[in-house]
CSV table of N, CA and C in Angstrom, one decimal:
chain,number,residue,atom,x,y,z
A,787,MET,N,197.9,249.3,197.0
A,787,MET,CA,197.0,250.5,196.4
A,787,MET,C,196.9,251.9,196.5
A,788,THR,N,197.4,252.6,196.1
A,788,THR,CA,197.9,254.0,196.6
A,788,THR,C,196.5,254.8,196.1
A,789,ALA,N,196.4,255.8,197.0
A,789,ALA,CA,195.5,256.7,196.9
A,789,ALA,C,195.2,257.2,195.6
A,790,LYS,N,196.3,257.4,194.7
A,790,LYS,CA,196.1,257.9,193.2
A,790,LYS,C,195.5,256.8,192.3
A,791,ASN,N,195.9,255.4,192.5
A,791,ASN,CA,195.3,254.6,191.9
A,791,ASN,C,194.0,254.6,192.1
A,792,GLU,N,193.5,254.6,193.6
A,792,GLU,CA,191.9,254.8,193.7
A,792,GLU,C,191.2,255.6,193.3
A,793,ILE,N,191.9,256.8,193.1
A,793,ILE,CA,191.0,258.0,192.5
A,793,ILE,C,190.8,257.7,191.3
A,794,PHE,N,191.9,257.3,190.4
A,794,PHE,CA,191.9,257.1,188.7
A,794,PHE,C,191.0,256.0,188.6
A,795,PHE,N,190.9,254.9,189.4
A,795,PHE,CA,189.9,253.7,189.3
A,795,PHE,C,188.9,254.2,189.5
A,796,LYS,N,188.3,255.0,190.4
A,796,LYS,CA,186.8,255.6,190.5
A,796,LYS,C,186.4,256.5,189.5
A,797,LYS,N,187.5,257.0,188.8
A,797,LYS,CA,187.1,258.2,187.7
A,797,LYS,C,186.9,257.3,186.4
A,798,LEU,N,187.5,256.3,186.5
A,798,LEU,CA,187.5,255.3,185.0
A,798,LEU,C,186.3,255.0,185.2
A,799,PHE,N,185.9,254.3,186.3
A,799,PHE,CA,184.6,253.2,186.4
A,799,PHE,C,183.4,254.3,186.3
A,800,GLU,N,183.4,255.4,187.1
A,800,GLU,CA,182.2,256.6,186.6
A,800,GLU,C,182.3,256.9,185.3
A,801,GLU,N,183.3,256.9,184.5
A,801,GLU,CA,183.2,257.2,183.2
A,801,GLU,C,182.6,256.0,182.1
A,802,THR,N,182.8,255.1,182.7
A,802,THR,CA,182.7,253.9,181.7
A,802,THR,C,181.8,252.9,181.9
A,803,HIS,N,181.3,252.9,183.5
A,803,HIS,CA,180.7,251.5,183.9
A,803,HIS,C,179.2,251.4,183.0
A,804,GLY,N,178.7,252.9,183.4
A,804,GLY,CA,177.2,252.9,182.4
A,804,GLY,C,177.1,252.5,181.3
A,805,LYS,N,178.3,252.8,180.4
A,805,LYS,CA,178.0,252.5,178.8
A,805,LYS,C,178.6,251.1,178.6
A,806,ALA,N,179.5,250.5,179.0
A,806,ALA,CA,179.7,249.3,178.9
A,806,ALA,C,178.4,248.4,179.5
A,807,PHE,N,178.0,248.6,180.7
A,807,PHE,CA,176.7,247.9,180.9
A,807,PHE,C,175.7,247.8,179.9
A,808,ASN,N,175.4,249.0,179.4
A,808,ASN,CA,174.6,249.5,178.3
A,808,ASN,C,174.6,248.3,177.0
A,809,PHE,N,176.3,248.5,176.5
A,809,PHE,CA,176.7,247.8,175.5
A,809,PHE,C,176.5,246.3,175.4
A,810,LEU,N,176.8,245.9,176.8
A,810,LEU,CA,176.6,244.3,177.2
A,810,LEU,C,175.4,244.0,177.2
A,811,LYS,N,174.5,244.9,177.7
A,811,LYS,CA,173.0,244.4,177.8
A,811,LYS,C,172.2,244.2,176.4
A,812,ALA,N,172.8,245.1,175.5
A,812,ALA,CA,172.4,245.1,174.2
A,812,ALA,C,172.8,244.1,173.5
A,813,LEU,N,174.2,243.5,173.9
A,813,LEU,CA,174.9,242.5,172.9
A,813,LEU,C,174.1,241.1,173.6
A,814,SER,N,174.3,240.9,174.8
A,814,SER,CA,173.8,239.5,175.6
A,814,SER,C,172.3,239.6,175.5
A,815,LYS,N,171.6,240.8,175.4
A,815,LYS,CA,170.0,240.8,175.9
A,815,LYS,C,169.6,240.0,176.7
A,816,ASP,N,170.7,240.2,177.8
A,816,ASP,CA,170.3,239.6,179.1
A,816,ASP,C,171.0,240.4,180.1
A,817,GLU,N,170.2,241.4,181.2
A,817,GLU,CA,170.8,242.1,182.0
A,817,GLU,C,171.5,241.5,183.3
A,818,ASN,N,171.2,240.4,183.6
A,818,ASN,CA,172.2,239.9,184.4
A,818,ASN,C,173.5,239.2,183.7
A,819,VAL,N,173.6,238.6,182.8
A,819,VAL,CA,175.0,238.5,181.8
A,819,VAL,C,175.5,239.8,182.2
A,820,ALA,N,175.0,241.0,181.5
A,820,ALA,CA,175.9,242.5,181.6
A,820,ALA,C,176.4,242.6,182.9
A,821,ARG,N,175.7,242.7,183.8
A,821,ARG,CA,176.0,243.0,185.2
A,821,ARG,C,177.1,241.9,185.9
A,822,GLU,N,177.2,240.6,185.5
A,822,GLU,CA,178.1,239.9,185.8
A,822,GLU,C,179.5,240.1,184.8
A,823,VAL,N,179.3,240.4,183.6
A,823,VAL,CA,180.4,240.7,182.8
A,823,VAL,C,181.2,241.8,183.2
A,824,VAL,N,180.2,242.9,183.7
A,824,VAL,CA,180.8,244.4,184.1
A,824,VAL,C,181.7,244.0,185.2
A,825,GLN,N,181.1,243.4,185.8
A,825,GLN,CA,181.6,243.0,187.2
A,825,GLN,C,183.3,242.5,187.1
A,826,THR,N,182.8,241.3,186.5
A,826,THR,CA,184.2,240.9,186.5
A,826,THR,C,185.1,241.5,185.8
A,827,SER,N,185.0,242.6,184.6
A,827,SER,CA,185.8,243.1,183.7
A,827,SER,C,186.4,244.3,184.7
A,828,PHE,N,185.5,244.8,185.4
A,828,PHE,CA,186.1,245.8,186.7
A,828,PHE,C,187.3,245.3,187.7
A,829,ILE,N,186.9,244.0,188.1
A,829,ILE,CA,187.7,243.2,188.9
A,829,ILE,C,189.1,243.2,188.2
A,830,LYS,N,189.1,242.8,187.0
A,830,LYS,CA,190.6,242.5,186.4
A,830,LYS,C,190.9,243.8,186.0
A,831,ILE,N,190.3,245.1,185.6
A,831,ILE,CA,190.8,246.4,185.6
A,831,ILE,C,191.5,246.8,186.8
A,832,TRP,N,190.9,246.5,188.0
A,832,TRP,CA,191.3,247.0,189.3
A,832,TRP,C,192.6,246.2,189.4
A,833,LYS,N,193.1,244.8,189.3
A,833,LYS,CA,194.0,244.3,189.4
A,833,LYS,C,195.3,244.7,188.2
A,834,ASN,N,194.9,245.4,187.2
A,834,ASN,CA,195.9,245.7,186.4
A,834,ASN,C,195.8,247.1,186.1
A,835,ILE,N,195.4,247.8,187.3
A,835,ILE,CA,195.1,249.4,187.2
A,835,ILE,C,196.5,250.2,186.5
A,836,GLU,N,197.7,249.6,186.9
A,836,GLU,CA,198.8,250.2,186.7
A,836,GLU,C,198.8,250.5,185.1
A,837,LYS,N,198.6,249.4,184.4
A,837,LYS,CA,198.4,249.1,182.6
A,837,LYS,C,197.5,250.3,182.4
A,838,PHE,N,196.4,250.6,183.0
A,838,PHE,CA,195.3,251.2,182.4
A,838,PHE,C,195.8,252.7,182.6
A,839,LYS,N,196.2,253.0,183.9
A,839,LYS,CA,196.9,254.3,183.9
A,839,LYS,C,197.8,254.9,183.1
A,840,ASN,N,198.8,253.9,182.6
A,840,ASN,CA,199.7,254.3,181.7
A,840,ASN,C,199.2,254.1,180.3
A,841,HIS,N,198.4,253.6,180.1
A,841,HIS,CA,197.4,253.5,178.7
A,841,HIS,C,197.4,254.7,178.0
A,842,PRO,N,197.6,255.3,176.9
A,842,PRO,CA,197.4,256.6,176.1
A,842,PRO,C,195.6,256.7,175.9
A,843,ASN,N,194.6,255.9,176.2
A,843,ASN,CA,193.3,255.7,176.2
A,843,ASN,C,193.1,254.9,177.0
A,844,PRO,N,192.9,255.2,178.4
A,844,PRO,CA,192.4,254.0,179.3
A,844,PRO,C,190.7,253.5,179.1
A,845,GLN,N,189.9,254.5,178.4
A,845,GLN,CA,188.5,254.4,178.2
A,845,GLN,C,188.4,253.5,177.4
A,846,ALA,N,189.0,253.4,176.4
A,846,ALA,CA,189.2,252.4,175.2
A,846,ALA,C,189.4,250.9,175.6
A,847,LEU,N,190.6,251.1,176.8
A,847,LEU,CA,191.0,249.7,177.1
A,847,LEU,C,189.9,249.4,178.1
A,848,VAL,N,189.1,250.0,178.7
A,848,VAL,CA,187.9,249.2,179.4
A,848,VAL,C,187.2,248.8,178.5
A,849,TYR,N,186.7,249.2,177.2
A,849,TYR,CA,185.9,248.8,176.6
A,849,TYR,C,186.5,247.3,175.9
A,850,THR,N,187.5,247.6,175.8
A,850,THR,CA,188.0,246.4,174.9
A,850,THR,C,188.3,245.1,176.2
A,851,THR,N,188.8,245.6,177.4
A,851,THR,CA,188.4,244.7,178.5
A,851,THR,C,187.0,243.9,178.5
A,852,VAL,N,186.4,244.8,178.5
A,852,VAL,CA,184.7,244.2,178.5
A,852,VAL,C,184.5,243.3,177.5
A,853,LYS,N,184.6,243.6,176.2
A,853,LYS,CA,184.1,242.6,175.0
A,853,LYS,C,184.9,241.6,175.0
A,854,ASN,N,186.4,241.8,175.4
A,854,ASN,CA,186.6,240.4,175.7
A,854,ASN,C,186.6,239.4,177.0
A,855,VAL,N,186.2,240.0,178.0
A,855,VAL,CA,185.7,239.5,179.0
A,855,VAL,C,184.4,238.6,178.8
A,856,PHE,N,183.6,239.2,178.1
A,856,PHE,CA,182.4,238.7,177.7
A,856,PHE,C,182.3,237.5,176.4
A,857,LEU,N,183.5,237.9,175.7
A,857,LEU,CA,183.7,236.7,174.5
A,857,LEU,C,184.1,235.6,175.5
A,858,ASP,N,184.8,235.5,176.4
A,858,ASP,CA,185.7,234.8,176.9
A,858,ASP,C,184.4,233.6,177.7
A,859,GLU,N,183.7,234.5,178.1
A,859,GLU,CA,182.4,234.0,178.8
A,859,GLU,C,181.3,233.2,178.2
A,860,MET,N,181.3,233.9,176.9
A,860,MET,CA,180.3,233.1,175.9
A,860,MET,C,181.0,232.0,175.4
A,861,ARG,N,182.7,231.9,175.2
A,861,ARG,CA,183.3,230.4,175.0
A,861,ARG,C,182.9,229.6,176.0
A,862,LYS,N,183.1,230.0,177.3
A,862,LYS,CA,183.2,229.0,178.3
A,862,LYS,C,181.5,228.5,178.2
A,863,GLN,N,180.5,229.4,177.9
A,863,GLN,CA,179.2,229.1,177.9
A,863,GLN,C,179.0,227.7,176.8
A,864,ASN,N,179.6,228.5,175.7
A,864,ASN,CA,179.5,227.4,174.6
A,864,ASN,C,180.0,225.9,175.0
A,865,ARG,N,181.2,225.7,175.3
A,865,ARG,CA,181.8,224.5,175.8
A,865,ARG,C,180.8,223.7,176.8
A,866,LEU,N,180.3,224.3,177.9
A,866,LEU,CA,179.5,223.7,178.7
A,866,LEU,C,178.1,223.4,178.1
A,867,ASN,N,177.8,224.2,177.0
A,867,ASN,CA,176.5,223.7,176.0
A,867,ASN,C,177.0,222.3,175.5
A,868,ALA,N,178.1,222.7,174.8
A,868,ALA,CA,178.6,221.3,174.1
A,868,ALA,C,178.7,220.2,174.7
A,869,VAL,N,178.7,220.2,175.9
A,869,VAL,CA,179.3,219.0,176.8
A,869,VAL,C,177.8,218.4,177.4
A,870,LEU,N,177.1,219.4,177.5
A,870,LEU,CA,175.7,219.1,178.1
A,870,LEU,C,175.0,218.4,176.8
A,871,THR,N,175.1,218.9,175.8
A,871,THR,CA,174.4,218.4,174.6
A,871,THR,C,174.8,217.1,174.0
A,872,SER,N,176.3,216.8,174.5
A,872,SER,CA,176.8,215.8,174.3
A,872,SER,C,176.2,214.6,175.0
A,873,ILE,N,176.3,215.0,176.4
A,873,ILE,CA,175.7,214.0,177.2
A,873,ILE,C,174.2,213.3,177.1
A,874,GLU,N,173.5,214.5,176.5
A,874,GLU,CA,172.0,214.5,176.3
A,874,GLU,C,171.8,213.3,175.1
A,875,GLU,N,173.0,213.5,174.3
A,875,GLU,CA,172.6,213.1,172.7
A,875,GLU,C,173.3,211.2,172.7
A,876,ASN,N,174.1,211.1,174.0
A,876,ASN,CA,174.8,209.8,174.4
A,876,ASN,C,174.4,208.9,175.2
A,877,GLU,N,173.3,208.0,175.1
A,877,GLU,CA,172.6,207.2,176.3
A,877,GLU,C,173.6,206.8,177.1
A,878,HIS,N,174.6,205.9,176.6
A,878,HIS,CA,175.7,205.3,177.2
A,878,HIS,C,176.1,206.3,178.3
A,879,LEU,N,176.4,207.3,178.2
A,879,LEU,CA,177.0,208.5,179.2
A,879,LEU,C,176.0,208.7,180.3
A,880,ASN,N,174.6,208.7,179.8
A,880,ASN,CA,173.4,209.0,180.9
A,880,ASN,C,173.5,208.0,181.9
A,881,HIS,N,173.6,206.6,181.2
A,881,HIS,CA,173.8,205.4,182.1
A,881,HIS,C,174.6,205.5,182.7
A,882,THR,N,176.2,205.5,182.5
A,882,THR,CA,177.2,206.0,183.4
A,882,THR,C,177.1,206.8,184.3
A,883,ILE,N,176.5,207.9,184.2
A,883,ILE,CA,176.1,208.9,185.3
A,883,ILE,C,175.2,208.4,186.4
A,884,ALA,N,174.3,207.9,186.0
A,884,ALA,CA,173.3,207.6,186.8
A,884,ALA,C,173.4,206.2,187.1
A,885,ASP,N,174.6,205.6,187.3
A,885,ASP,CA,174.5,204.1,187.6
A,885,ASP,C,174.6,203.9,189.0
A,886,THR,N,174.9,202.7,189.5
A,886,THR,CA,175.0,202.4,190.8
A,886,THR,C,175.8,203.3,191.7
A,887,GLY,N,175.7,203.1,192.8
A,887,GLY,CA,176.5,203.5,194.0
A,887,GLY,C,178.0,203.4,193.9
A,888,GLU,N,178.4,201.8,193.3
A,888,GLU,CA,179.4,201.8,193.1
A,888,GLU,C,180.2,202.5,192.3
A,889,ASP,N,179.8,202.9,191.1
A,889,ASP,CA,180.3,203.4,190.0
A,889,ASP,C,180.3,204.8,190.6
A,890,SER,N,179.4,205.6,191.2
A,890,SER,CA,179.8,206.7,191.7
A,890,SER,C,180.6,206.9,192.7
A,891,SER,N,180.9,205.9,193.3
A,891,SER,CA,182.0,205.7,194.5
A,891,SER,C,183.2,206.1,193.7
A,892,ILE,N,183.4,205.2,192.7
A,892,ILE,CA,184.8,205.1,191.5
A,892,ILE,C,184.8,206.5,191.3
A,893,ALA,N,183.7,207.1,190.5
A,893,ALA,CA,184.1,208.5,190.2
A,893,ALA,C,184.6,209.6,191.2
A,894,GLY,N,183.9,209.3,192.4
A,894,GLY,CA,184.0,210.2,193.5
A,894,GLY,C,185.8,210.0,193.8
A,895,GLU,N,186.0,208.6,193.8
A,895,GLU,CA,187.5,208.3,194.3
A,895,GLU,C,188.3,209.1,192.9
A,896,THR,N,187.9,209.1,191.8
A,896,THR,CA,189.0,209.3,190.7
A,896,THR,C,189.1,210.7,191.0
A,897,PHE,N,188.0,211.5,191.3
A,897,PHE,CA,188.1,212.8,191.7
A,897,PHE,C,189.0,213.6,192.6
A,898,THR,N,188.7,212.8,193.9
A,898,THR,CA,189.9,213.0,195.1
A,898,THR,C,191.0,212.5,194.6
A,899,GLU,N,191.6,211.9,193.5
A,899,GLU,CA,193.0,211.3,193.5
A,899,GLU,C,193.3,212.4,192.2
A,900,VAL,N,192.5,213.1,191.3
A,900,VAL,CA,193.0,214.1,190.8
A,900,VAL,C,193.2,215.2,191.6
A,901,HIS,N,192.8,215.9,192.2
A,901,HIS,CA,193.0,216.8,193.1
A,901,HIS,C,194.1,216.4,193.9
A,902,ARG,N,194.3,215.4,194.8
A,902,ARG,CA,195.6,214.9,195.7
A,902,ARG,C,196.8,214.9,194.6
A,903,ALA,N,196.6,214.5,193.2
A,903,ALA,CA,197.8,214.6,192.0
A,903,ALA,C,198.2,216.2,192.1
A,904,ILE,N,197.0,216.9,191.7
A,904,ILE,CA,197.2,218.4,191.7
A,904,ILE,C,198.1,218.9,193.2
A,905,ARG,N,197.7,218.8,194.2
A,905,ARG,CA,198.3,219.4,195.3
A,905,ARG,C,199.8,218.6,195.2
A,906,LYS,N,200.3,217.8,194.7
A,906,LYS,CA,201.5,217.1,194.6
A,906,LYS,C,202.3,218.2,194.0
A,907,LEU,N,202.0,218.7,193.0
A,907,LEU,CA,202.5,219.7,192.3
A,907,LEU,C,203.5,220.6,193.0
A,908,PRO,N,204.3,221.2,192.8
A,908,PRO,CA,204.9,222.3,193.4
A,908,PRO,C,204.0,223.7,193.3
A,909,GLU,N,203.8,224.6,194.5
A,909,GLU,CA,203.3,225.4,194.5
A,909,GLU,C,202.7,226.5,192.9
A,910,ARG,N,203.9,226.7,192.4
A,910,ARG,CA,203.9,227.6,191.3
A,910,ARG,C,203.0,227.0,190.1
A,911,LEU,N,203.3,225.5,190.3
A,911,LEU,CA,202.9,224.5,188.9
A,911,LEU,C,201.3,224.6,189.5
A,912,GLN,N,201.2,224.2,190.6
A,912,GLN,CA,199.8,224.4,190.8
A,912,GLN,C,199.1,225.6,190.5
A,913,ARG,N,199.4,226.8,190.7
A,913,ARG,CA,199.0,228.1,190.7
A,913,ARG,C,198.6,228.0,188.8
A,914,ILE,N,199.5,227.7,187.9
A,914,ILE,CA,199.8,227.9,186.9
A,914,ILE,C,198.5,226.8,186.4
A,915,TYR,N,198.8,225.9,186.7
A,915,TYR,CA,197.8,224.7,186.0
A,915,TYR,C,195.7,225.1,186.5
A,916,THR,N,195.8,225.4,187.8
A,916,THR,CA,194.5,225.8,188.2
A,916,THR,C,193.9,227.1,187.3
A,917,LEU,N,194.7,228.1,187.2
A,917,LEU,CA,194.3,228.9,186.4
A,917,LEU,C,194.0,228.7,184.7
A,918,TYR,N,195.0,227.9,184.3
A,918,TYR,CA,194.5,227.4,182.9
A,918,TYR,C,193.5,226.3,183.0
A,919,GLN,N,193.4,225.3,183.7
A,919,GLN,CA,192.4,224.2,183.7
A,919,GLN,C,190.9,224.8,184.4
A,920,PHE,N,191.0,225.4,185.5
A,920,PHE,CA,190.0,225.7,186.0
A,920,PHE,C,189.2,226.9,185.8
A,921,GLU,N,190.3,227.8,185.8
A,921,GLU,CA,189.7,229.4,185.7
A,921,GLU,C,189.8,229.5,184.3
A,922,GLU,N,190.0,228.7,183.0
A,922,GLU,CA,189.9,228.8,181.8
A,922,GLU,C,190.6,230.1,181.5
A,923,LEU,N,191.8,230.7,181.8
A,923,LEU,CA,192.7,231.7,181.5
A,923,LEU,C,193.6,231.2,180.5
A,924,THR,N,194.0,232.0,179.8
A,924,THR,CA,194.6,231.8,178.3
A,924,THR,C,196.2,231.9,179.0
A,925,PRO,N,197.2,231.1,178.2
A,925,PRO,CA,198.5,231.5,178.7
A,925,PRO,C,199.2,232.8,178.8
A,926,LEU,N,198.6,233.6,177.8
A,926,LEU,CA,198.8,234.9,177.8
A,926,LEU,C,198.1,235.9,178.9
A,927,GLU,N,197.1,235.3,179.2
A,927,GLU,CA,196.4,236.0,180.5
A,927,GLU,C,197.1,235.7,181.8
A,928,ILE,N,197.6,234.1,181.7
A,928,ILE,CA,198.2,234.0,182.9
A,928,ILE,C,199.7,234.5,182.9
A,929,ALA,N,200.4,234.7,182.0
A,929,ALA,CA,201.6,235.3,181.8
A,929,ALA,C,201.3,236.7,182.7
A,930,ASP,N,200.4,237.5,182.0
A,930,ASP,CA,200.0,239.0,182.1
A,930,ASP,C,200.1,239.0,183.9
A,931,THR,N,199.2,238.0,184.2
A,931,THR,CA,198.6,238.0,185.8
A,931,THR,C,199.8,237.8,186.6
A,932,LEU,N,201.0,236.6,186.4
A,932,LEU,CA,201.8,236.5,187.2
A,932,LEU,C,202.9,237.0,186.9
A,933,GLN,N,203.4,237.7,185.7
A,933,GLN,CA,204.1,238.9,185.4
A,933,GLN,C,205.5,237.8,185.3
A,934,LEU,N,205.1,236.8,184.3
A,934,LEU,CA,206.2,235.8,183.6
A,934,LEU,C,206.0,235.8,182.1
A,935,SER,N,206.9,235.4,181.7
A,935,SER,CA,207.0,235.1,180.1
A,935,SER,C,205.9,234.1,179.8
A,936,ILE,N,205.4,234.2,178.7
A,936,ILE,CA,204.5,233.0,178.0
A,936,ILE,C,205.4,231.8,177.7
A,937,THR,N,206.0,231.9,177.4
A,937,THR,CA,207.2,230.5,177.2
A,937,THR,C,207.4,229.8,178.5
A,938,THR,N,207.4,230.6,179.6
A,938,THR,CA,207.3,230.0,180.9
A,938,THR,C,206.2,229.4,181.3
A,939,ILE,N,204.9,230.0,180.9
A,939,ILE,CA,203.7,229.5,181.3
A,939,ILE,C,203.6,228.2,180.4
A,940,ARG,N,203.9,228.3,179.4
A,940,ARG,CA,203.4,227.3,177.9
A,940,ARG,C,204.4,225.9,178.8
A,941,THR,N,205.3,226.2,179.3
A,941,THR,CA,206.4,224.9,179.6
A,941,THR,C,206.0,224.4,181.1
A,942,ASN,N,205.5,225.3,182.1
A,942,ASN,CA,204.9,224.9,183.1
A,942,ASN,C,203.4,224.1,183.0
A,943,ILE,N,202.7,224.8,182.1
A,943,ILE,CA,201.4,223.8,182.3
A,943,ILE,C,201.8,222.4,181.3
A,944,GLU,N,202.5,222.5,180.6
A,944,GLU,CA,202.8,220.9,179.7
A,944,GLU,C,203.5,220.2,180.9
A,945,THR,N,204.5,220.8,181.7
A,945,THR,CA,205.1,220.0,183.0
A,945,THR,C,204.1,219.4,183.7
A,946,ALA,N,203.3,220.2,184.2
A,946,ALA,CA,201.8,220.1,185.4
A,946,ALA,C,201.3,218.9,184.4
A,947,LYS,N,200.9,219.0,183.1
A,947,LYS,CA,200.2,218.0,182.3
A,947,LYS,C,201.0,216.5,182.6
A,948,LEU,N,202.1,216.7,181.9
A,948,LEU,CA,202.8,215.4,182.1
A,948,LEU,C,203.0,214.6,183.6
A,949,PHE,N,203.0,215.6,184.5
A,949,PHE,CA,203.1,214.9,185.9
A,949,PHE,C,201.8,214.3,186.3
A,950,LEU,N,200.8,215.0,185.8
A,950,LEU,CA,199.6,214.6,186.3
A,950,LEU,C,199.1,213.0,185.3
A,951,ARG,N,199.7,213.2,184.3
A,951,ARG,CA,199.4,211.9,183.6
A,951,ARG,C,199.9,210.9,184.0
A,952,LYS,N,201.1,210.9,184.5
A,952,LYS,CA,202.0,210.0,185.1
A,952,LYS,C,201.5,209.5,186.6
A,953,GLU,N,200.9,210.5,187.2
A,953,GLU,CA,200.3,210.5,188.6
A,953,GLU,C,199.0,209.7,188.5
A,954,LEU,N,198.1,209.9,187.4
A,954,LEU,CA,197.0,209.3,187.3
A,954,LEU,C,196.7,208.2,186.4
A,955,ARG,N,198.0,207.6,185.9
A,955,ARG,CA,197.8,206.5,185.0
A,955,ARG,C,197.0,205.4,185.1
A,956,LYS,N,196.9,205.1,186.7
A,956,LYS,CA,196.0,203.9,187.1
A,956,LYS,C,194.4,204.0,187.1
A,957,TYR,N,194.1,205.6,186.6
A,957,TYR,CA,192.9,205.8,186.5
A,957,TYR,C,192.3,205.7,185.4
A,958,ARG,N,193.2,205.7,184.1
A,958,ARG,CA,192.6,205.5,182.3
A,958,ARG,C,192.3,204.1,182.6
A,959,ASN,N,191.1,204.2,181.5
A,959,ASN,CA,190.5,203.0,180.8
A,959,ASN,C,191.7,202.3,180.2
């Protein structure tokens, strides 16, 4: 990172951080959520500082980034809430989760096998699949981050999924 980039980032941060935080605090009605989303947003901005430096209105791009990170976070939270609600509503799932040690050892074994299968992927596919599946980045965000085409990212995700389906076939019901 060059000194010019650091100076630009510091100035951009000072100009926009307070307003971004207040905007998110009002939107989320939760100071902790606002703080976390602003922090995540500025990390993303730091990683893409050249894009902001070359933008005609970097302050507007900051607010767009903050808004998008907030929306992504809310989508993740909604997915998590949906899963938890589904578990609570389906007693058979509760029974399965809290079942005997034998069942939990099978679940642990499956978890281990999933991670083992992921580690068998070539490094590039591992990275792309991990960003997609666990970091919940969109193919477009991954393409931006890795400086690859969106077609390449989508192809790599599908290749990884196909490989993992084959690798994990014995763990399916």
